[in-house]
PDB file of C-alpha atoms in Angstrom:
ATOM      1  CA  UNK A   1       0.000   0.000   0.000  1.00  0.00           C
ATOM      2  CA  UNK A   2       1.259   3.470  -0.895  1.00  0.00           C
ATOM      3  CA  UNK A   3       1.544   6.269   1.605  1.00  0.00           C
ATOM      4  CA  UNK A   4       0.015   9.721   1.340  1.00  0.00           C
ATOM      5  CA  UNK A   5       1.781  12.932   0.325  1.00  0.00           C
ATOM      6  CA  UNK A   6       3.176  14.241   3.603  1.00  0.00           C
ATOM      7  CA  UNK A   7       6.509  16.007   3.101  1.00  0.00           C
ATOM      8  CA  UNK A   8       8.466  18.131   0.642  1.00  0.00           C
ATOM      9  CA  UNK A   9      10.332  14.975  -0.449  1.00  0.00           C
ATOM     10  CA  UNK A  10       6.972  13.512  -1.496  1.00  0.00           C
ATOM     11  CA  UNK A  11       6.159  16.647  -3.484  1.00  0.00           C
ATOM     12  CA  UNK A  12       9.571  16.476  -5.163  1.00  0.00           C
ATOM     13  CA  UNK A  13       9.034  12.820  -6.101  1.00  0.00           C
ATOM     14  CA  UNK A  14       5.608  13.618  -7.540  1.00  0.00           C
ATOM     15  CA  UNK A  15       6.795  16.673  -9.483  1.00  0.00           C
ATOM     16  CA  UNK A  16       9.970  15.024 -10.806  1.00  0.00           C
ATOM     17  CA  UNK A  17       8.162  11.863 -11.886  1.00  0.00           C
ATOM     18  CA  UNK A  18       5.289  13.780 -13.448  1.00  0.00           C
ATOM     19  CA  UNK A  19       7.433  16.224 -15.421  1.00  0.00           C
ATOM     20  CA  UNK A  20       9.792  13.439 -16.471  1.00  0.00           C
ATOM     21  CA  UNK A  21       6.761  11.805 -18.093  1.00  0.00           C
ATOM     22  CA  UNK A  22       5.537  15.099 -19.538  1.00  0.00           C
ATOM     23  CA  UNK A  23       8.898  15.681 -21.225  1.00  0.00           C
ATOM     24  CA  UNK A  24       8.601  12.294 -22.968  1.00  0.00           C
ATOM     25  CA  UNK A  25       4.958  12.669 -24.017  1.00  0.00           C
ATOM     26  CA  UNK A  26       4.334  13.024 -27.762  1.00  0.00           C
ATOM     27  CA  UNK A  27       1.444  15.481 -27.379  1.00  0.00           C
ATOM     28  CA  UNK A  28       2.439  17.856 -24.581  1.00  0.00           C
ATOM     29  CA  UNK A  29       6.153  17.170 -24.309  1.00  0.00           C
ATOM     30  CA  UNK A  30       7.149  19.371 -27.271  1.00  0.00           C
ATOM     31  CA  UNK A  31       5.213  22.341 -25.857  1.00  0.00           C
ATOM     32  CA  UNK A  32       6.830  22.058 -22.422  1.00  0.00           C
ATOM     33  CA  UNK A  33      10.285  21.288 -23.804  1.00  0.00           C
ATOM     34  CA  UNK A  34      10.247  24.258 -26.156  1.00  0.00           C
ATOM     35  CA  UNK A  35       8.977  26.684 -23.526  1.00  0.00           C
ATOM     36  CA  UNK A  36      11.250  25.419 -20.746  1.00  0.00           C
ATOM     37  CA  UNK A  37      14.448  24.736 -22.691  1.00  0.00           C
ATOM     38  CA  UNK A  38      17.306  25.581 -20.352  1.00  0.00           C
ATOM     39  CA  UNK A  39      14.847  26.436 -17.559  1.00  0.00           C
ATOM     40  CA  UNK A  40      13.651  23.049 -16.366  1.00  0.00           C
ATOM     41  CA  UNK A  41      15.449  23.252 -12.995  1.00  0.00           C
ATOM     42  CA  UNK A  42      13.891  26.653 -12.290  1.00  0.00           C
ATOM     43  CA  UNK A  43      10.442  25.359 -13.280  1.00  0.00           C
ATOM     44  CA  UNK A  44      10.740  22.268 -11.091  1.00  0.00           C
ATOM     45  CA  UNK A  45      11.773  24.350  -8.077  1.00  0.00           C
ATOM     46  CA  UNK A  46       8.762  26.587  -8.646  1.00  0.00           C
ATOM     47  CA  UNK A  47       6.486  23.541  -8.898  1.00  0.00           C
ATOM     48  CA  UNK A  48       7.858  22.111  -5.640  1.00  0.00           C
ATOM     49  CA  UNK A  49       6.982  25.377  -3.914  1.00  0.00           C
ATOM     50  CA  UNK A  50       3.568  25.596  -5.599  1.00  0.00           C
ATOM     51  CA  UNK A  51       2.448  22.102  -4.616  1.00  0.00           C
ATOM     52  CA  UNK A  52       4.048  22.384  -1.167  1.00  0.00           C
ATOM     53  CA  UNK A  53       1.930  25.489  -0.581  1.00  0.00           C
ATOM     54  CA  UNK A  54      -1.261  24.013  -2.035  1.00  0.00           C
ATOM     55  CA  UNK A  55      -1.100  20.534  -0.529  1.00  0.00           C
ATOM     56  CA  UNK A  56       0.957  20.856   2.641  1.00  0.00           C
ATOM     57  CA  UNK A  57      -0.043  24.419   3.568  1.00  0.00           C
ATOM     58  CA  UNK A  58       3.633  25.326   3.904  1.00  0.00           C
ATOM     59  CA  UNK A  59       3.678  28.723   2.222  1.00  0.00           C
ATOM     60  CA  UNK A  60       6.782  28.622   0.046  1.00  0.00           C
ATOM     61  CA  UNK A  61       5.243  29.697  -3.287  1.00  0.00           C
ATOM     62  CA  UNK A  62       4.759  33.268  -4.337  1.00  0.00           C
ATOM     63  CA  UNK A  63       3.671  34.304  -7.748  1.00  0.00           C
ATOM     64  CA  UNK A  64       0.805  34.099 -10.150  1.00  0.00           C
ATOM     65  CA  UNK A  65       0.556  30.703 -11.819  1.00  0.00           C
ATOM     66  CA  UNK A  66      -1.649  31.653 -14.768  1.00  0.00           C
ATOM     67  CA  UNK A  67       0.240  34.385 -16.696  1.00  0.00           C
ATOM     68  CA  UNK A  68       3.081  32.132 -17.932  1.00  0.00           C
ATOM     69  CA  UNK A  69       0.445  29.833 -19.426  1.00  0.00           C
ATOM     70  CA  UNK A  70      -1.791  32.482 -21.019  1.00  0.00           C
ATOM     71  CA  UNK A  71      -0.356  32.299 -24.527  1.00  0.00           C
ATOM     72  CA  UNK A  72       0.542  28.630 -24.736  1.00  0.00           C
ATOM     73  CA  UNK A  73      -0.663  26.835 -27.894  1.00  0.00           C
ATOM     74  CA  UNK A  74      -2.833  24.427 -25.919  1.00  0.00           C
ATOM     75  CA  UNK A  75      -6.391  23.155 -26.167  1.00  0.00           C
ATOM     76  CA  UNK A  76      -8.719  20.727 -24.385  1.00  0.00           C
ATOM     77  CA  UNK A  77      -6.784  17.648 -25.542  1.00  0.00           C
ATOM     78  CA  UNK A  78      -3.558  19.023 -24.059  1.00  0.00           C
ATOM     79  CA  UNK A  79      -5.198  19.544 -20.681  1.00  0.00           C
ATOM     80  CA  UNK A  80      -6.761  16.082 -20.834  1.00  0.00           C
ATOM     81  CA  UNK A  81      -3.327  14.543 -21.411  1.00  0.00           C
ATOM     82  CA  UNK A  82      -1.787  16.675 -18.637  1.00  0.00           C
ATOM     83  CA  UNK A  83      -4.479  15.466 -16.201  1.00  0.00           C
ATOM     84  CA  UNK A  84      -4.115  11.859 -17.361  1.00  0.00           C
ATOM     85  CA  UNK A  85      -0.362  11.880 -16.707  1.00  0.00           C
ATOM     86  CA  UNK A  86      -0.753  13.746 -13.414  1.00  0.00           C
ATOM     87  CA  UNK A  87      -3.472  11.454 -12.055  1.00  0.00           C
ATOM     88  CA  UNK A  88      -1.622   8.308 -13.120  1.00  0.00           C
ATOM     89  CA  UNK A  89       1.541   9.571 -11.443  1.00  0.00           C
ATOM     90  CA  UNK A  90      -0.276  10.398  -8.204  1.00  0.00           C
ATOM     91  CA  UNK A  91      -2.050   7.020  -8.201  1.00  0.00           C
ATOM     92  CA  UNK A  92       1.175   5.088  -8.793  1.00  0.00           C
ATOM     93  CA  UNK A  93       3.109   6.894  -6.061  1.00  0.00           C
ATOM     94  CA  UNK A  94       0.614   7.833  -3.343  1.00  0.00           C
ATOM     95  CA  UNK A  95      -2.656   6.972  -1.717  1.00  0.00           C
ATOM     96  CA  UNK A  96      -4.697   8.985   0.749  1.00  0.00           C
ATOM     97  CA  UNK A  97      -6.524  12.209   1.458  1.00  0.00           C
ATOM     98  CA  UNK A  98      -3.799  14.573   0.220  1.00  0.00           C
ATOM     99  CA  UNK A  99      -3.191  12.458  -2.889  1.00  0.00           C
ATOM    100  CA  UNK A 100      -6.915  12.721  -3.656  1.00  0.00           C
ATOM    101  CA  UNK A 101      -6.774  16.455  -3.043  1.00  0.00           C
ATOM    102  CA  UNK A 102      -3.828  16.770  -5.459  1.00  0.00           C
ATOM    103  CA  UNK A 103      -5.903  15.185  -8.224  1.00  0.00           C
ATOM    104  CA  UNK A 104      -8.946  17.332  -7.385  1.00  0.00           C
ATOM    105  CA  UNK A 105      -6.863  20.521  -7.400  1.00  0.00           C
ATOM    106  CA  UNK A 106      -5.196  19.556 -10.680  1.00  0.00           C
ATOM    107  CA  UNK A 107      -8.640  19.035 -12.213  1.00  0.00           C
ATOM    108  CA  UNK A 108      -9.852  22.446 -11.020  1.00  0.00           C
ATOM    109  CA  UNK A 109      -6.651  24.204 -12.098  1.00  0.00           C
ATOM    110  CA  UNK A 110      -6.768  22.638 -15.573  1.00  0.00           C
ATOM    111  CA  UNK A 111     -10.400  23.691 -16.033  1.00  0.00           C
ATOM    112  CA  UNK A 112      -9.655  27.242 -14.894  1.00  0.00           C
ATOM    113  CA  UNK A 113      -6.526  27.584 -17.056  1.00  0.00           C
ATOM    114  CA  UNK A 114      -8.314  26.268 -20.148  1.00  0.00           C
ATOM    115  CA  UNK A 115     -11.250  28.593 -19.560  1.00  0.00           C
ATOM    116  CA  UNK A 116      -8.973  31.611 -19.144  1.00  0.00           C
ATOM    117  CA  UNK A 117      -6.829  30.705 -22.172  1.00  0.00           C
ATOM    118  CA  UNK A 118      -9.934  30.380 -24.337  1.00  0.00           C
ATOM    119  CA  UNK A 119     -11.276  33.680 -22.990  1.00  0.00           C
ATOM    120  CA  UNK A 120      -8.053  35.553 -23.776  1.00  0.00           C
ATOM    121  CA  UNK A 121      -7.895  34.032 -27.271  1.00  0.00           C
ATOM    122  CA  UNK A 122     -11.399  35.307 -27.948  1.00  0.00           C
ATOM    123  CA  UNK A 123     -10.613  38.851 -26.817  1.00  0.00           C
TER     124      UNK A 123
END
């Protein structure tokens, strides 16, 4: 039986495993790899802080997560793949209340980002 997400080390394992898979994905990998070329370490550190703040309530993230995503060439299918990889990664590594919350928050964040991206494209 897997354990729940409890510490920064758990967040780091989740983020590193997830983005390792994203980088290899045929659909979303090229978008991430182009945008983050030479900046992956910085992005991963930011993601550790983001998820540490969201899931563990240890306030290490500051910033606005949406603006860097506003002009990405992404659509519904990209968000579906992102969620698929994220949920599979969480399920393979963790089990429990915080793991479930991670998947719920990812779902909400993906829906909000897609909605905002579509809004900005239309205006």
